[in-house]
mmCIF file with all atom_site columns, C-alpha atoms in Angstrom:
data_model
loop_
_atom_site.group_PDB
_atom_site.id
_atom_site.type_symbol
_atom_site.label_atom_id
_atom_site.label_alt_id
_atom_site.label_comp_id
_atom_site.label_asym_id
_atom_site.label_entity_id
_atom_site.label_seq_id
_atom_site.pdbx_PDB_ins_code
_atom_site.Cartn_x
_atom_site.Cartn_y
_atom_site.Cartn_z
_atom_site.occupancy
_atom_site.B_iso_or_equiv
_atom_site.pdbx_formal_charge
_atom_site.auth_seq_id
_atom_site.auth_comp_id
_atom_site.auth_asym_id
_atom_site.auth_atom_id
_atom_site.pdbx_PDB_model_num
ATOM 1  C CA . MET A 1 1  ? -20.555 65.868 -13.720 1.00 0.00 ? 1  MET A CA 1
ATOM 2  C CA . ASN A 1 2  ? -20.599 63.581 -10.690 1.00 0.00 ? 2  ASN A CA 1
ATOM 3  C CA . PHE A 1 3  ? -20.271 65.042 -7.218  1.00 0.00 ? 3  PHE A CA 1
ATOM 4  C CA . GLN A 1 4  ? -21.518 64.555 -3.669  1.00 0.00 ? 4  GLN A CA 1
ATOM 5  C CA . ILE A 1 5  ? -24.109 67.198 -2.766  1.00 0.00 ? 5  ILE A CA 1
ATOM 6  C CA . LEU A 1 6  ? -23.387 68.732 0.622   1.00 0.00 ? 6  LEU A CA 1
ATOM 7  C CA . ASP A 1 7  ? -25.730 71.720 0.624   1.00 0.00 ? 7  ASP A CA 1
ATOM 8  C CA . ALA A 1 8  ? -28.270 73.526 -1.542  1.00 0.00 ? 8  ALA A CA 1
ATOM 9  C CA . ASP A 1 9  ? -29.964 76.896 -1.706  1.00 0.00 ? 9  ASP A CA 1
ATOM 10 C CA . TYR A 1 10 ? -31.581 79.095 -4.296  1.00 0.00 ? 10 TYR A CA 1
ATOM 11 C CA . THR A 1 11 ? -31.334 82.598 -5.643  1.00 0.00 ? 11 THR A CA 1
ATOM 12 C CA . TYR A 1 12 ? -33.047 84.621 -8.356  1.00 0.00 ? 12 TYR A CA 1
ATOM 13 C CA . ARG A 1 13 ? -31.637 85.599 -11.746 1.00 0.00 ? 13 ARG A CA 1
ATOM 14 C CA . ASP A 1 14 ? -33.711 87.776 -14.044 1.00 0.00 ? 14 ASP A CA 1
ATOM 15 C CA . GLY A 1 15 ? -36.699 87.224 -11.756 1.00 0.00 ? 15 GLY A CA 1
ATOM 16 C CA . LYS A 1 16 ? -36.519 83.411 -12.024 1.00 0.00 ? 16 LYS A CA 1
ATOM 17 C CA . PRO A 1 17 ? -35.452 80.972 -9.288  1.00 0.00 ? 17 PRO A CA 1
ATOM 18 C CA . VAL A 1 18 ? -32.086 79.235 -9.725  1.00 0.00 ? 18 VAL A CA 1
ATOM 19 C CA . VAL A 1 19 ? -31.200 76.290 -7.470  1.00 0.00 ? 19 VAL A CA 1
ATOM 20 C CA . ARG A 1 20 ? -27.541 76.057 -6.450  1.00 0.00 ? 20 ARG A CA 1
ATOM 21 C CA . LEU A 1 21 ? -26.071 72.704 -5.408  1.00 0.00 ? 21 LEU A CA 1
ATOM 22 C CA . TYR A 1 22 ? -22.794 72.698 -3.469  1.00 0.00 ? 22 TYR A CA 1
ATOM 23 C CA . GLY A 1 23 ? -20.510 69.716 -3.017  1.00 0.00 ? 23 GLY A CA 1
ATOM 24 C CA . ARG A 1 24 ? -17.237 67.991 -3.767  1.00 0.00 ? 24 ARG A CA 1
ATOM 25 C CA . ASP A 1 25 ? -16.155 65.886 -6.717  1.00 0.00 ? 25 ASP A CA 1
ATOM 26 C CA . ILE A 1 26 ? -14.229 62.605 -6.500  1.00 0.00 ? 26 ILE A CA 1
ATOM 27 C CA . SER A 1 27 ? -10.912 64.509 -6.345  1.00 0.00 ? 27 SER A CA 1
ATOM 28 C CA . GLY A 1 28 ? -12.112 66.627 -3.407  1.00 0.00 ? 28 GLY A CA 1
ATOM 29 C CA . ASN A 1 29 ? -12.565 69.804 -5.433  1.00 0.00 ? 29 ASN A CA 1
ATOM 30 C CA . SER A 1 30 ? -15.401 72.139 -4.442  1.00 0.00 ? 30 SER A CA 1
ATOM 31 C CA . VAL A 1 31 ? -18.328 72.251 -6.851  1.00 0.00 ? 31 VAL A CA 1
ATOM 32 C CA . CYS A 1 32 ? -21.202 74.705 -7.270  1.00 0.00 ? 32 CYS A CA 1
ATOM 33 C CA . CYS A 1 33 ? -23.786 73.620 -9.836  1.00 0.00 ? 33 CYS A CA 1
ATOM 34 C CA . SER A 1 34 ? -26.602 75.979 -10.896 1.00 0.00 ? 34 SER A CA 1
ATOM 35 C CA . VAL A 1 35 ? -29.965 74.583 -12.017 1.00 0.00 ? 35 VAL A CA 1
ATOM 36 C CA . PRO A 1 36 ? -31.675 77.466 -13.851 1.00 0.00 ? 36 PRO A CA 1
ATOM 37 C CA . ASP A 1 37 ? -34.882 75.756 -15.047 1.00 0.00 ? 37 ASP A CA 1
ATOM 38 C CA . PHE A 1 38 ? -36.084 74.598 -11.629 1.00 0.00 ? 38 PHE A CA 1
ATOM 39 C CA . GLU A 1 39 ? -39.798 75.168 -10.978 1.00 0.00 ? 39 GLU A CA 1
ATOM 40 C CA . PRO A 1 40 ? -40.736 75.663 -7.318  1.00 0.00 ? 40 PRO A CA 1
ATOM 41 C CA . TYR A 1 41 ? -43.470 73.298 -6.133  1.00 0.00 ? 41 TYR A CA 1
ATOM 42 C CA . PHE A 1 42 ? -45.203 71.942 -3.077  1.00 0.00 ? 42 PHE A CA 1
ATOM 43 C CA . TYR A 1 43 ? -47.651 69.162 -2.269  1.00 0.00 ? 43 TYR A CA 1
ATOM 44 C CA . VAL A 1 44 ? -51.165 69.586 -0.928  1.00 0.00 ? 44 VAL A CA 1
ATOM 45 C CA . LYS A 1 45 ? -53.281 66.767 0.452   1.00 0.00 ? 45 LYS A CA 1
ATOM 46 C CA . ALA A 1 46 ? -56.538 67.239 -1.453  1.00 0.00 ? 46 ALA A CA 1
ATOM 47 C CA . PRO A 1 47 ? -59.125 65.235 -3.369  1.00 0.00 ? 47 PRO A CA 1
ATOM 48 C CA . PRO A 1 48 ? -58.280 64.961 -7.096  1.00 0.00 ? 48 PRO A CA 1
ATOM 49 C CA . GLU A 1 49 ? -61.427 66.871 -8.096  1.00 0.00 ? 49 GLU A CA 1
ATOM 50 C CA . SER A 1 50 ? -60.119 69.963 -6.278  1.00 0.00 ? 50 SER A CA 1
ATOM 51 C CA . ALA A 1 51 ? -57.354 70.428 -8.885  1.00 0.00 ? 51 ALA A CA 1
ATOM 52 C CA . ASP A 1 52 ? -59.659 72.303 -11.288 1.00 0.00 ? 52 ASP A CA 1
ATOM 53 C CA . ILE A 1 53 ? -61.011 74.498 -8.489  1.00 0.00 ? 53 ILE A CA 1
ATOM 54 C CA . LEU A 1 54 ? -57.496 75.423 -7.298  1.00 0.00 ? 54 LEU A CA 1
ATOM 55 C CA . LYS A 1 55 ? -56.318 76.126 -10.834 1.00 0.00 ? 55 LYS A CA 1
ATOM 56 C CA . GLU A 1 56 ? -59.275 78.459 -11.474 1.00 0.00 ? 56 GLU A CA 1
ATOM 57 C CA . GLN A 1 57 ? -59.077 80.330 -8.149  1.00 0.00 ? 57 GLN A CA 1
ATOM 58 C CA . PHE A 1 58 ? -55.299 80.847 -8.316  1.00 0.00 ? 58 PHE A CA 1
ATOM 59 C CA . LYS A 1 59 ? -54.718 80.997 -12.082 1.00 0.00 ? 59 LYS A CA 1
ATOM 60 C CA . GLU A 1 60 ? -52.255 83.892 -11.775 1.00 0.00 ? 60 GLU A CA 1
ATOM 61 C CA . HIS A 1 61 ? -50.071 81.948 -9.331  1.00 0.00 ? 61 HIS A CA 1
ATOM 62 C CA . ILE A 1 62 ? -50.338 78.282 -10.329 1.00 0.00 ? 62 ILE A CA 1
ATOM 63 C CA . LYS A 1 63 ? -48.564 77.285 -13.524 1.00 0.00 ? 63 LYS A CA 1
ATOM 64 C CA . ARG A 1 64 ? -49.439 73.586 -13.488 1.00 0.00 ? 64 ARG A CA 1
ATOM 65 C CA . ILE A 1 65 ? -51.190 71.041 -11.273 1.00 0.00 ? 65 ILE A CA 1
ATOM 66 C CA . GLU A 1 66 ? -50.337 67.352 -11.275 1.00 0.00 ? 66 GLU A CA 1
ATOM 67 C CA . VAL A 1 67 ? -52.250 64.742 -9.294  1.00 0.00 ? 67 VAL A CA 1
ATOM 68 C CA . VAL A 1 68 ? -49.683 62.278 -7.906  1.00 0.00 ? 68 VAL A CA 1
ATOM 69 C CA . ARG A 1 69 ? -49.658 59.340 -5.484  1.00 0.00 ? 69 ARG A CA 1
ATOM 70 C CA . ARG A 1 70 ? -47.382 59.736 -2.478  1.00 0.00 ? 70 ARG A CA 1
ATOM 71 C CA . PHE A 1 71 ? -46.830 58.001 0.837   1.00 0.00 ? 71 PHE A CA 1
ATOM 72 C CA . GLU A 1 72 ? -46.984 60.018 4.034   1.00 0.00 ? 72 GLU A CA 1
ATOM 73 C CA . PRO A 1 73 ? -43.685 59.624 5.937   1.00 0.00 ? 73 PRO A CA 1
ATOM 74 C CA . VAL A 1 74 ? -45.389 58.779 9.239   1.00 0.00 ? 74 VAL A CA 1
ATOM 75 C CA . GLY A 1 75 ? -47.823 55.894 9.398   1.00 0.00 ? 75 GLY A CA 1
ATOM 76 C CA . TYR A 1 76 ? -47.263 54.721 5.796   1.00 0.00 ? 76 TYR A CA 1
ATOM 77 C CA . PHE A 1 77 ? -50.821 55.450 4.660   1.00 0.00 ? 77 PHE A CA 1
ATOM 78 C CA . ARG A 1 78 ? -51.569 55.651 0.970   1.00 0.00 ? 78 ARG A CA 1
ATOM 79 C CA . THR A 1 79 ? -52.750 59.103 -0.009  1.00 0.00 ? 79 THR A CA 1
ATOM 80 C CA . LEU A 1 80 ? -53.349 61.194 -3.084  1.00 0.00 ? 80 LEU A CA 1
ATOM 81 C CA . LEU A 1 81 ? -51.642 64.580 -3.222  1.00 0.00 ? 81 LEU A CA 1
ATOM 82 C CA . VAL A 1 82 ? -51.891 67.477 -5.606  1.00 0.00 ? 82 VAL A CA 1
ATOM 83 C CA . CYS A 1 83 ? -48.564 68.967 -6.751  1.00 0.00 ? 83 CYS A CA 1
ATOM 84 C CA . LEU A 1 84 ? -48.831 72.714 -7.354  1.00 0.00 ? 84 LEU A CA 1
ATOM 85 C CA . ARG A 1 85 ? -46.242 74.350 -9.607  1.00 0.00 ? 85 ARG A CA 1
#
């Protein structure tokens, strides 16, 4: 399905987060699309070697850690971030 996303939020179903995308299709009809398998995440600026430490200290809360390269939006400096899921 193709549509223009106008807004997004999330809710919980059966204790799991579900992202909802709201928009309009090419004919102007309203659309609400649910994404049930979304995994919440955030980025942390940290040295790559800290991934194992974070995973061990927060093993009940962190499902997966990925070390990724990202650019900071201000200043355009190269940096390495840890993605916590």
